[in-house]
Amino acid sequence: MPGAIYAEGLVKTFGDVRALDGVDLDVPEGTVLGLLGPNGAGKTTTVRCLTTLLRPDSGKAVVAGLDVLKQPDAVRRSIGLSGQFAAVDEYLTGRENLQMVGQLYQMRAKAARARADELLEQFHLADAADRTAKTYSGGMRRRLDLAAALVVSPPVMFMDEPTTGLDPRNRQQLWEVIKQLVSGGTTLLLTTQYLEEADHLAHDIAVVDHGRVIAQGTSDQLKARTGGERVEVVVHEREDIRAASALLDKYSLRGPGKGDTTVEEHMRKITTPVAGGAKLLAEIIRELDTHGIEIDDIGLRRPTLDDVFLSLTGHVAEAGGEDEGDGERTARDAGGRGHRSSKEAAK
Ligand SMILES: Nc1ncnc2c1ncn2[C@@H]1O[C@H](COP(=O)(O)OP(=O)(O)O)[C@@H](O)[C@H]1O
Ligand SMILES: [Mg+2]
């Protein structure tokens, strides 16, 4: 029995560009799928096909139990869509925007108004309810856009890069709202360029590249495949390097003595690949302490999107230019694109 969102062999070409090259997806009811991929991977095209905005050249899609190609109108009534191409009317106030959506869905004026007020409150927009959307910041617009998609509480939601270009605070706020939403049982397909975001919100992650799903699983499963989780320790005293290195090696992923623990003498830094997260980190700290090894720094380094991509595809996810232009994109790379950790992950 297919899930609330199901796709099989979706193909979509634009001239020479094979935007979708056989996308398969199956999202169980009440769960969140994160569609993770770099710019141009085919995320938006997938969402547009599943939401009836675009007709695939071939393949099959079922959403909320309805055939997307044969029953597009019914599908539209069962879904909410928010993201890059959803429209907020600049010249209407926040409240008017939401009321308009309600009326579009044939709600009575009074009910539409009540629903609008409820959403404005929930999305921290009550204070700005009577200002035109034109005056909103990028983060506020995203929230209004998301609120608009929720006016009629659809059973299936699609969000196309809901937080791309937002600063960390706005991103966090939006995550909270999204989590609330899915705790109510909504099935959600969310696209993102940030592993951290998929990690935070999604039950399952499908990694897309060149119009195909190249890997799927929980975030832990993907990270395990990437093999990129590492503990890094910087010891205070140079003479502790050997002892610390031997100690850390006991925790290395493939077991001790496999040569997986590396030492950078000049930095007094020891690195070992692990699987076990924060709990293991705490244990290592205790062990170091027990052995009287003083440390300057210790940390768990998780794979970044770069690492996951490099390991799965052999190429680095390119940072792309999105179209935000609202002054809030400074932090768009905060999700961990910067460091060239990829090389190490590929070893
Ligand atoms: N309307 C279109 N016309 C021509 N090419 C398109 C169109 N939409 C998308 N593409 C191309 O299809 C590929 C996938 O695009 P898209 O689905 O937007 O990727 P993503 O959302 O993952 O960034 C890209 O190469 C893009 O340039
Ligand atoms: Mg896109």
mmCIF file of C-alpha atoms and ligand atoms in Angstrom:
data_model
loop_
_atom_site.group_PDB
_atom_site.id
_atom_site.type_symbol
_atom_site.label_atom_id
_atom_site.label_comp_id
_atom_site.label_asym_id
_atom_site.label_seq_id
_atom_site.Cartn_x
_atom_site.Cartn_y
_atom_site.Cartn_z
ATOM 1 C CA MET A 1 0.000 0.000 0.000
ATOM 2 C CA PRO A 2 1.608 3.243 -1.154
ATOM 3 C CA GLY A 3 2.197 6.053 1.313
ATOM 4 C CA ALA A 4 0.619 9.483 1.398
ATOM 5 C CA ILE A 5 3.104 10.605 -1.228
ATOM 6 C CA TYR A 6 4.196 8.068 -3.796
ATOM 7 C CA ALA A 7 6.190 8.461 -6.982
ATOM 8 C CA GLU A 8 7.487 5.891 -9.384
ATOM 9 C CA GLY A 9 9.849 6.557 -12.257
ATOM 10 C CA LEU A 10 9.096 10.255 -12.655
ATOM 11 C CA VAL A 11 10.835 11.660 -15.707
ATOM 12 C CA LYS A 12 10.745 15.280 -16.790
ATOM 13 C CA THR A 13 12.869 16.862 -19.507
ATOM 14 C CA PHE A 14 13.211 20.499 -20.466
ATOM 15 C CA GLY A 15 14.755 20.466 -23.935
ATOM 16 C CA ASP A 16 18.133 18.809 -23.455
ATOM 17 C CA VAL A 17 17.939 18.908 -19.673
ATOM 18 C CA ARG A 18 16.750 15.743 -18.000
ATOM 19 C CA ALA A 19 15.552 17.441 -14.809
ATOM 20 C CA LEU A 20 14.033 14.211 -13.460
ATOM 21 C CA ASP A 21 15.570 10.945 -14.494
ATOM 22 C CA GLY A 22 13.292 8.415 -12.814
ATOM 23 C CA VAL A 23 12.434 9.627 -9.334
ATOM 24 C CA ASP A 24 10.984 7.061 -6.912
ATOM 25 C CA LEU A 25 9.582 8.103 -3.539
ATOM 26 C CA ASP A 26 7.339 6.619 -0.901
ATOM 27 C CA VAL A 27 6.382 8.693 2.115
ATOM 28 C CA PRO A 28 4.324 6.943 4.797
ATOM 29 C CA GLU A 29 1.367 8.857 6.167
ATOM 30 C CA GLY A 30 2.182 11.201 9.028
ATOM 31 C CA THR A 31 5.923 11.254 8.346
ATOM 32 C CA VAL A 32 8.331 13.856 7.005
ATOM 33 C CA LEU A 33 10.545 13.192 4.020
ATOM 34 C CA GLY A 34 13.456 15.513 3.459
ATOM 35 C CA LEU A 35 14.453 15.782 -0.189
ATOM 36 C CA LEU A 36 18.068 16.794 0.075
ATOM 37 C CA GLY A 37 20.101 18.002 -2.860
ATOM 38 C CA PRO A 38 22.182 20.796 -4.308
ATOM 39 C CA ASN A 39 20.944 23.428 -6.705
ATOM 40 C CA GLY A 40 19.689 21.949 -9.935
ATOM 41 C CA ALA A 41 19.276 18.440 -8.510
ATOM 42 C CA GLY A 42 15.586 18.336 -9.424
ATOM 43 C CA LYS A 43 13.951 19.104 -6.084
ATOM 44 C CA THR A 44 11.617 21.830 -7.300
ATOM 45 C CA THR A 45 10.722 19.883 -10.419
ATOM 46 C CA THR A 46 9.801 16.892 -8.235
ATOM 47 C CA VAL A 47 7.608 19.077 -6.042
ATOM 48 C CA ARG A 48 5.989 20.688 -9.066
ATOM 49 C CA CYS A 49 5.182 17.307 -10.578
ATOM 50 C CA LEU A 50 3.719 16.010 -7.328
ATOM 51 C CA THR A 51 1.614 19.126 -6.818
ATOM 52 C CA THR A 52 0.105 19.062 -10.349
ATOM 53 C CA LEU A 53 1.918 22.223 -11.465
ATOM 54 C CA LEU A 54 3.967 20.298 -13.979
ATOM 55 C CA ARG A 55 3.154 17.194 -16.002
ATOM 56 C CA PRO A 56 5.902 14.579 -15.972
ATOM 57 C CA ASP A 57 6.877 13.034 -19.309
ATOM 58 C CA SER A 58 6.428 9.629 -17.752
ATOM 59 C CA GLY A 59 6.049 7.925 -14.429
ATOM 60 C CA LYS A 60 3.376 7.646 -11.839
ATOM 61 C CA ALA A 61 2.458 9.743 -8.811
ATOM 62 C CA VAL A 62 -0.131 9.263 -6.084
ATOM 63 C CA VAL A 63 -0.761 11.894 -3.420
ATOM 64 C CA ALA A 64 -3.246 11.478 -0.586
ATOM 65 C CA GLY A 65 -4.535 8.385 -2.328
ATOM 66 C CA LEU A 66 -5.266 10.309 -5.534
ATOM 67 C CA ASP A 67 -3.672 9.863 -8.938
ATOM 68 C CA VAL A 68 -1.823 13.101 -9.647
ATOM 69 C CA LEU A 69 -2.169 12.800 -13.424
ATOM 70 C CA LYS A 70 -5.771 11.625 -13.493
ATOM 71 C CA GLN A 71 -7.263 13.589 -10.590
ATOM 72 C CA PRO A 72 -5.307 16.848 -10.424
ATOM 73 C CA ASP A 73 -8.167 18.929 -9.048
ATOM 74 C CA ALA A 74 -8.818 16.544 -6.197
ATOM 75 C CA VAL A 75 -5.090 16.433 -5.455
ATOM 76 C CA ARG A 76 -4.945 20.231 -5.314
ATOM 77 C CA ARG A 77 -7.719 20.244 -2.739
ATOM 78 C CA SER A 78 -5.802 17.801 -0.535
ATOM 79 C CA ILE A 79 -2.454 19.505 -0.437
ATOM 80 C CA GLY A 80 -0.735 22.624 0.768
ATOM 81 C CA LEU A 81 2.284 24.052 -1.017
ATOM 82 C CA SER A 82 4.693 26.617 0.222
ATOM 83 C CA GLY A 83 8.049 27.691 -1.047
ATOM 84 C CA GLN A 84 9.994 29.308 -3.751
ATOM 85 C CA PHE A 85 7.143 29.842 -6.150
ATOM 86 C CA ALA A 86 4.162 30.232 -3.846
ATOM 87 C CA ALA A 87 2.733 33.704 -3.996
ATOM 88 C CA VAL A 88 2.222 36.192 -1.244
ATOM 89 C CA ASP A 89 0.418 39.303 -2.498
ATOM 90 C CA GLU A 90 2.741 42.198 -1.707
ATOM 91 C CA TYR A 91 -0.024 44.767 -1.662
ATOM 92 C CA LEU A 92 -2.264 42.992 0.814
ATOM 93 C CA THR A 93 -1.677 42.961 4.549
ATOM 94 C CA GLY A 94 -0.658 39.768 6.277
ATOM 95 C CA ARG A 95 -4.197 39.249 7.513
ATOM 96 C CA GLU A 96 -5.739 39.978 4.110
ATOM 97 C CA ASN A 97 -3.399 37.506 2.459
ATOM 98 C CA LEU A 98 -4.562 34.722 4.764
ATOM 99 C CA GLN A 99 -8.222 35.676 4.574
ATOM 100 C CA MET A 100 -7.999 35.664 0.803
ATOM 101 C CA VAL A 101 -6.706 32.102 0.810
ATOM 102 C CA GLY A 102 -9.556 31.059 3.112
ATOM 103 C CA GLN A 103 -12.088 32.605 0.787
ATOM 104 C CA LEU A 104 -10.418 30.914 -2.155
ATOM 105 C CA TYR A 105 -11.187 27.666 -0.372
ATOM 106 C CA GLN A 106 -14.795 28.782 0.115
ATOM 107 C CA MET A 107 -14.580 29.445 3.832
ATOM 108 C CA ARG A 108 -17.120 31.903 5.201
ATOM 109 C CA ALA A 109 -15.709 35.382 5.811
ATOM 110 C CA LYS A 110 -15.956 35.050 9.554
ATOM 111 C CA ALA A 111 -14.287 31.658 9.644
ATOM 112 C CA ALA A 112 -11.565 32.857 7.279
ATOM 113 C CA ARG A 113 -10.895 35.813 9.546
ATOM 114 C CA ALA A 114 -10.744 33.626 12.645
ATOM 115 C CA ARG A 115 -8.371 31.194 10.936
ATOM 116 C CA ALA A 116 -6.205 34.069 9.726
ATOM 117 C CA ASP A 117 -5.908 35.467 13.246
ATOM 118 C CA GLU A 118 -5.057 32.061 14.637
ATOM 119 C CA LEU A 119 -2.263 31.574 12.091
ATOM 120 C CA LEU A 120 -0.913 35.107 12.524
ATOM 121 C CA GLU A 121 -0.581 34.371 16.198
ATOM 122 C CA GLN A 122 1.015 30.982 15.669
ATOM 123 C CA PHE A 123 3.562 32.345 13.195
ATOM 124 C CA HIS A 124 4.502 35.378 15.309
ATOM 125 C CA LEU A 125 2.981 37.777 12.823
ATOM 126 C CA ALA A 126 0.159 39.221 14.932
ATOM 127 C CA ASP A 127 1.965 42.523 15.408
ATOM 128 C CA ALA A 128 2.463 42.901 11.694
ATOM 129 C CA ALA A 129 -0.998 41.646 10.707
ATOM 130 C CA ASP A 130 -2.169 44.976 9.347
ATOM 131 C CA ARG A 131 0.962 45.927 7.452
ATOM 132 C CA THR A 132 1.271 45.151 3.755
ATOM 133 C CA ALA A 133 3.450 42.163 3.002
ATOM 134 C CA LYS A 134 5.709 44.502 1.042
ATOM 135 C CA THR A 135 7.059 45.819 4.336
ATOM 136 C CA TYR A 136 7.861 42.332 5.696
ATOM 137 C CA SER A 137 11.382 41.004 6.113
ATOM 138 C CA GLY A 138 12.414 37.833 4.327
ATOM 139 C CA GLY A 139 11.772 35.730 7.408
ATOM 140 C CA MET A 140 8.324 37.205 7.922
ATOM 141 C CA ARG A 141 7.428 36.557 4.311
ATOM 142 C CA ARG A 142 8.422 32.926 4.632
ATOM 143 C CA ARG A 143 6.247 32.579 7.678
ATOM 144 C CA LEU A 144 3.319 34.235 5.941
ATOM 145 C CA ASP A 145 3.838 31.987 2.945
ATOM 146 C CA LEU A 146 3.837 28.946 5.189
ATOM 147 C CA ALA A 147 0.775 30.179 7.081
ATOM 148 C CA ALA A 148 -1.043 30.667 3.766
ATOM 149 C CA ALA A 149 -0.395 27.038 2.910
ATOM 150 C CA LEU A 150 -1.938 25.979 6.213
ATOM 151 C CA VAL A 151 -5.199 27.905 6.097
ATOM 152 C CA VAL A 152 -7.164 24.760 5.386
ATOM 153 C CA SER A 153 -4.960 22.223 7.241
ATOM 154 C CA PRO A 154 -4.275 19.929 4.323
ATOM 155 C CA PRO A 155 -3.388 16.283 5.057
ATOM 156 C CA VAL A 156 -0.338 16.489 2.776
ATOM 157 C CA MET A 157 2.078 19.400 2.653
ATOM 158 C CA PHE A 158 4.941 20.302 0.349
ATOM 159 C CA MET A 159 7.564 22.863 1.273
ATOM 160 C CA ASP A 160 10.213 23.836 -1.229
ATOM 161 C CA GLU A 161 13.337 25.053 0.555
ATOM 162 C CA PRO A 162 11.364 26.762 3.320
ATOM 163 C CA THR A 163 14.422 28.233 5.009
ATOM 164 C CA THR A 164 16.920 28.871 2.230
ATOM 165 C CA GLY A 165 18.388 32.321 2.690
ATOM 166 C CA LEU A 166 17.054 32.827 6.194
ATOM 167 C CA ASP A 167 19.276 33.767 9.087
ATOM 168 C CA PRO A 168 19.760 31.166 11.843
ATOM 169 C CA ARG A 169 17.198 32.702 14.178
ATOM 170 C CA ASN A 170 14.473 32.786 11.553
ATOM 171 C CA ARG A 171 15.392 29.298 10.475
ATOM 172 C CA GLN A 172 15.046 28.007 14.034
ATOM 173 C CA GLN A 173 11.675 29.694 14.399
ATOM 174 C CA LEU A 174 10.424 28.158 11.207
ATOM 175 C CA TRP A 175 11.673 24.734 12.292
ATOM 176 C CA GLU A 176 9.623 25.000 15.452
ATOM 177 C CA VAL A 177 6.519 25.870 13.457
ATOM 178 C CA ILE A 178 7.116 22.993 11.068
ATOM 179 C CA LYS A 179 7.617 20.566 13.942
ATOM 180 C CA GLN A 180 4.366 21.668 15.507
ATOM 181 C CA LEU A 181 2.626 21.165 12.225
ATOM 182 C CA VAL A 182 3.847 17.628 11.671
ATOM 183 C CA SER A 183 3.136 16.630 15.251
ATOM 184 C CA GLY A 184 -0.496 17.041 14.217
ATOM 185 C CA GLY A 185 -0.142 14.135 11.771
ATOM 186 C CA THR A 186 0.440 15.996 8.505
ATOM 187 C CA THR A 187 2.520 14.196 5.908
ATOM 188 C CA LEU A 188 5.242 16.505 4.714
ATOM 189 C CA LEU A 189 7.691 16.527 1.852
ATOM 190 C CA LEU A 190 10.304 19.161 2.410
ATOM 191 C CA THR A 191 13.157 20.064 0.096
ATOM 192 C CA THR A 192 16.373 21.487 1.403
ATOM 193 C CA GLN A 193 20.028 22.076 0.632
ATOM 194 C CA TYR A 194 20.943 21.713 4.268
ATOM 195 C CA LEU A 195 21.708 18.364 5.825
ATOM 196 C CA GLU A 196 21.229 19.984 9.195
ATOM 197 C CA GLU A 197 17.685 20.937 8.304
ATOM 198 C CA ALA A 198 16.763 17.524 6.972
ATOM 199 C CA ASP A 199 18.411 16.065 10.049
ATOM 200 C CA HIS A 200 16.316 18.209 12.328
ATOM 201 C CA LEU A 201 12.939 17.826 10.686
ATOM 202 C CA ALA A 202 12.789 14.685 8.595
ATOM 203 C CA HIS A 203 12.175 11.052 9.524
ATOM 204 C CA ASP A 204 13.660 9.969 6.265
ATOM 205 C CA ILE A 205 16.000 11.667 3.854
ATOM 206 C CA ALA A 206 16.164 11.107 0.124
ATOM 207 C CA VAL A 207 19.323 12.471 -1.452
ATOM 208 C CA VAL A 208 18.758 13.670 -5.015
ATOM 209 C CA ASP A 209 21.340 14.421 -7.632
ATOM 210 C CA HIS A 210 20.908 14.807 -11.384
ATOM 211 C CA GLY A 211 17.212 13.992 -11.179
ATOM 212 C CA ARG A 212 17.564 10.737 -9.305
ATOM 213 C CA VAL A 213 17.279 9.566 -5.729
ATOM 214 C CA ILE A 214 20.789 8.324 -5.086
ATOM 215 C CA ALA A 215 20.369 7.359 -1.444
ATOM 216 C CA GLN A 216 17.573 7.140 1.067
ATOM 217 C CA GLY A 217 17.426 6.501 4.769
ATOM 218 C CA THR A 218 17.397 8.091 8.171
ATOM 219 C CA SER A 219 19.966 10.736 8.824
ATOM 220 C CA ASP A 220 21.973 8.303 10.943
ATOM 221 C CA GLN A 221 21.981 5.758 8.158
ATOM 222 C CA LEU A 222 23.198 8.306 5.645
ATOM 223 C CA LYS A 223 25.871 9.564 7.970
ATOM 224 C CA ALA A 224 27.005 6.029 8.658
ATOM 225 C CA ARG A 225 27.368 5.517 4.909
ATOM 226 C CA THR A 226 29.358 8.696 4.701
ATOM 227 C CA GLY A 227 31.463 7.532 7.581
ATOM 228 C CA GLY A 228 32.257 11.079 8.439
ATOM 229 C CA GLU A 229 31.517 11.348 12.153
ATOM 230 C CA ARG A 230 34.742 12.009 13.973
ATOM 231 C CA VAL A 231 35.957 12.907 17.396
ATOM 232 C CA GLU A 232 38.683 15.528 17.459
ATOM 233 C CA VAL A 233 40.741 16.125 20.546
ATOM 234 C CA VAL A 234 43.400 18.743 21.130
ATOM 235 C CA VAL A 235 45.538 17.837 24.134
ATOM 236 C CA HIS A 236 47.186 20.475 26.247
ATOM 237 C CA GLU A 237 50.570 18.785 26.671
ATOM 238 C CA ARG A 238 52.569 17.460 23.786
ATOM 239 C CA GLU A 239 53.685 14.440 25.830
ATOM 240 C CA ASP A 240 50.050 13.329 26.217
ATOM 241 C CA ILE A 241 49.584 12.869 22.486
ATOM 242 C CA ARG A 242 50.535 9.183 22.461
ATOM 243 C CA ALA A 243 48.393 8.233 25.443
ATOM 244 C CA ALA A 244 45.430 10.195 24.149
ATOM 245 C CA SER A 245 45.821 8.706 20.698
ATOM 246 C CA ALA A 246 45.850 5.153 22.110
ATOM 247 C CA LEU A 247 42.812 5.940 24.202
ATOM 248 C CA LEU A 248 40.867 7.441 21.328
ATOM 249 C CA ASP A 249 41.780 4.580 19.016
ATOM 250 C CA LYS A 250 39.836 2.211 21.281
ATOM 251 C CA TYR A 251 36.698 4.028 20.156
ATOM 252 C CA SER A 252 37.453 4.151 16.451
ATOM 253 C CA LEU A 253 34.666 2.947 14.220
ATOM 254 C CA ARG A 254 36.401 -0.122 12.773
ATOM 255 C CA GLY A 255 38.035 -0.966 16.070
ATOM 256 C CA PRO A 256 41.492 -0.315 17.547
ATOM 257 C CA GLY A 257 44.738 -0.898 15.695
ATOM 258 C CA LYS A 258 43.312 -0.349 12.212
ATOM 259 C CA GLY A 259 45.248 2.839 11.707
ATOM 260 C CA ASP A 260 42.156 4.999 11.553
ATOM 261 C CA THR A 261 43.241 7.365 14.289
ATOM 262 C CA THR A 262 45.322 10.223 12.982
ATOM 263 C CA VAL A 263 47.605 12.623 14.802
ATOM 264 C CA GLU A 264 48.580 16.129 13.807
ATOM 265 C CA GLU A 265 51.632 16.604 16.020
ATOM 266 C CA HIS A 266 52.134 20.317 15.579
ATOM 267 C CA MET A 267 48.513 21.014 16.541
ATOM 268 C CA ARG A 268 48.433 18.365 19.301
ATOM 269 C CA LYS A 269 45.297 17.153 17.580
ATOM 270 C CA ILE A 270 44.010 13.587 17.414
ATOM 271 C CA THR A 271 41.145 12.532 15.196
ATOM 272 C CA THR A 272 39.302 9.249 15.072
ATOM 273 C CA PRO A 273 36.198 8.149 13.155
ATOM 274 C CA VAL A 274 33.394 7.093 15.492
ATOM 275 C CA ALA A 275 29.712 6.255 15.584
ATOM 276 C CA GLY A 276 27.948 7.028 18.804
ATOM 277 C CA GLY A 277 27.375 10.730 18.957
ATOM 278 C CA ALA A 278 27.230 12.842 22.071
ATOM 279 C CA LYS A 279 27.019 9.891 24.424
ATOM 280 C CA LEU A 280 30.297 8.522 23.187
ATOM 281 C CA LEU A 281 31.842 11.966 23.343
ATOM 282 C CA ALA A 282 30.929 12.227 27.017
ATOM 283 C CA GLU A 283 32.474 8.820 27.644
ATOM 284 C CA ILE A 284 35.710 9.832 25.946
ATOM 285 C CA ILE A 285 35.873 13.001 27.986
ATOM 286 C CA ARG A 286 35.508 10.961 31.171
ATOM 287 C CA GLU A 287 38.197 8.534 30.048
ATOM 288 C CA LEU A 288 40.640 11.314 29.244
ATOM 289 C CA ASP A 289 39.916 12.828 32.600
ATOM 290 C CA THR A 290 40.454 9.538 34.417
ATOM 291 C CA HIS A 291 43.866 9.246 32.772
ATOM 292 C CA GLY A 292 44.744 12.781 33.771
ATOM 293 C CA ILE A 293 45.025 13.965 30.188
ATOM 294 C CA GLU A 294 44.302 17.639 30.002
ATOM 295 C CA ILE A 295 42.573 18.805 26.846
ATOM 296 C CA ASP A 296 42.318 22.181 25.178
ATOM 297 C CA ASP A 297 39.496 21.214 22.892
ATOM 298 C CA ILE A 298 37.269 18.276 22.056
ATOM 299 C CA GLY A 299 34.460 18.027 19.598
ATOM 300 C CA LEU A 300 32.300 15.753 17.523
ATOM 301 C CA ARG A 301 32.461 16.604 13.873
ATOM 302 C CA ARG A 302 29.514 15.417 11.880
ATOM 303 C CA PRO A 303 29.433 15.079 8.123
ATOM 304 C CA THR A 304 28.312 18.161 6.305
ATOM 305 C CA LEU A 305 26.227 18.188 3.172
ATOM 306 C CA ASP A 306 29.526 18.391 1.334
ATOM 307 C CA ASP A 307 30.720 15.202 2.972
ATOM 308 C CA VAL A 308 27.522 13.310 2.234
ATOM 309 C CA PHE A 309 27.532 14.443 -1.350
ATOM 310 C CA LEU A 310 31.130 13.818 -1.999
ATOM 311 C CA SER A 311 30.881 10.374 -0.557
ATOM 312 C CA LEU A 312 27.709 9.492 -2.475
ATOM 313 C CA THR A 313 28.387 11.128 -5.790
ATOM 314 C CA GLY A 314 32.071 11.814 -6.004
ATOM 315 C CA HIS A 315 31.406 15.508 -6.522
ATOM 316 C CA VAL A 316 30.965 18.419 -4.178
ATOM 317 C CA ALA A 317 27.552 20.018 -3.878
ATOM 318 C CA GLU A 318 27.980 23.424 -5.458
ATOM 319 C CA ALA A 319 26.784 26.383 -3.499
ATOM 320 C CA GLY A 320 24.214 27.990 -5.721
ATOM 321 C CA GLY A 321 22.862 31.488 -6.056
ATOM 322 C CA GLU A 322 19.273 31.583 -4.914
ATOM 323 C CA ASP A 323 17.115 34.592 -5.353
ATOM 324 C CA GLU A 324 16.604 35.928 -1.900
ATOM 325 C CA GLY A 325 18.088 39.386 -2.081
ATOM 326 C CA ASP A 326 16.503 40.424 1.174
ATOM 327 C CA GLY A 327 19.654 40.968 3.151
ATOM 328 C CA GLU A 328 19.132 37.801 5.154
ATOM 329 C CA ARG A 329 21.309 35.485 3.186
ATOM 330 C CA THR A 330 24.492 36.142 5.066
ATOM 331 C CA ALA A 331 23.964 33.014 7.092
ATOM 332 C CA ARG A 332 22.883 30.738 4.312
ATOM 333 C CA ASP A 333 26.116 28.888 4.501
ATOM 334 C CA ALA A 334 25.923 28.431 8.236
ATOM 335 C CA GLY A 335 24.649 24.909 7.651
ATOM 336 C CA GLY A 336 28.185 23.791 7.176
ATOM 337 C CA ARG A 337 29.402 24.322 3.671
ATOM 338 C CA GLY A 338 32.567 26.136 4.455
ATOM 339 C CA HIS A 339 35.293 23.740 5.472
ATOM 340 C CA ARG A 340 37.006 21.448 3.105
ATOM 341 C CA SER A 341 36.295 18.467 5.225
ATOM 342 C CA SER A 342 35.123 16.651 2.133
ATOM 343 C CA LYS A 343 38.549 15.426 1.182
ATOM 344 C CA GLU A 344 38.948 13.599 4.419
ATOM 345 C CA ALA A 345 35.504 12.041 4.225
ATOM 346 C CA ALA A 346 36.367 10.556 0.867
ATOM 347 C CA LYS A 347 39.278 8.547 2.157
HETATM 348 N N1 LIG B 1 11.171 25.445 -16.582
HETATM 349 C C1 LIG B 1 12.404 24.988 -16.829
HETATM 350 N N2 LIG B 1 12.954 25.117 -18.047
HETATM 351 C C2 LIG B 1 14.180 24.625 -18.316
HETATM 352 N N3 LIG B 1 14.951 23.986 -17.421
HETATM 353 C C3 LIG B 1 14.468 23.824 -16.203
HETATM 354 C C4 LIG B 1 13.169 24.322 -15.832
HETATM 355 N N4 LIG B 1 12.952 24.006 -14.530
HETATM 356 C C5 LIG B 1 14.053 23.365 -14.112
HETATM 357 N N5 LIG B 1 14.952 23.247 -15.103
HETATM 358 C C6 LIG B 1 16.258 22.565 -15.017
HETATM 359 O O1 LIG B 1 16.043 21.308 -14.442
HETATM 360 C C7 LIG B 1 17.051 20.973 -13.505
HETATM 361 C C8 LIG B 1 16.436 20.754 -12.143
HETATM 362 O O2 LIG B 1 15.938 21.986 -11.661
HETATM 363 P P1 LIG B 1 15.178 22.140 -10.266
HETATM 364 O O3 LIG B 1 14.147 21.089 -10.153
HETATM 365 O O4 LIG B 1 14.724 23.541 -10.182
HETATM 366 O O5 LIG B 1 16.348 21.841 -9.222
HETATM 367 P P2 LIG B 1 16.435 22.208 -7.667
HETATM 368 O O6 LIG B 1 15.090 22.661 -7.219
HETATM 369 O O7 LIG B 1 16.896 20.965 -7.030
HETATM 370 O O8 LIG B 1 17.440 23.291 -7.571
HETATM 371 C C9 LIG B 1 18.039 22.127 -13.558
HETATM 372 O O9 LIG B 1 19.050 21.795 -14.447
HETATM 373 C C10 LIG B 1 17.210 23.266 -14.088
HETATM 374 O O10 LIG B 1 18.019 24.206 -14.747
HETATM 375 MG MG MG B 2 14.526 24.422 -6.254
#
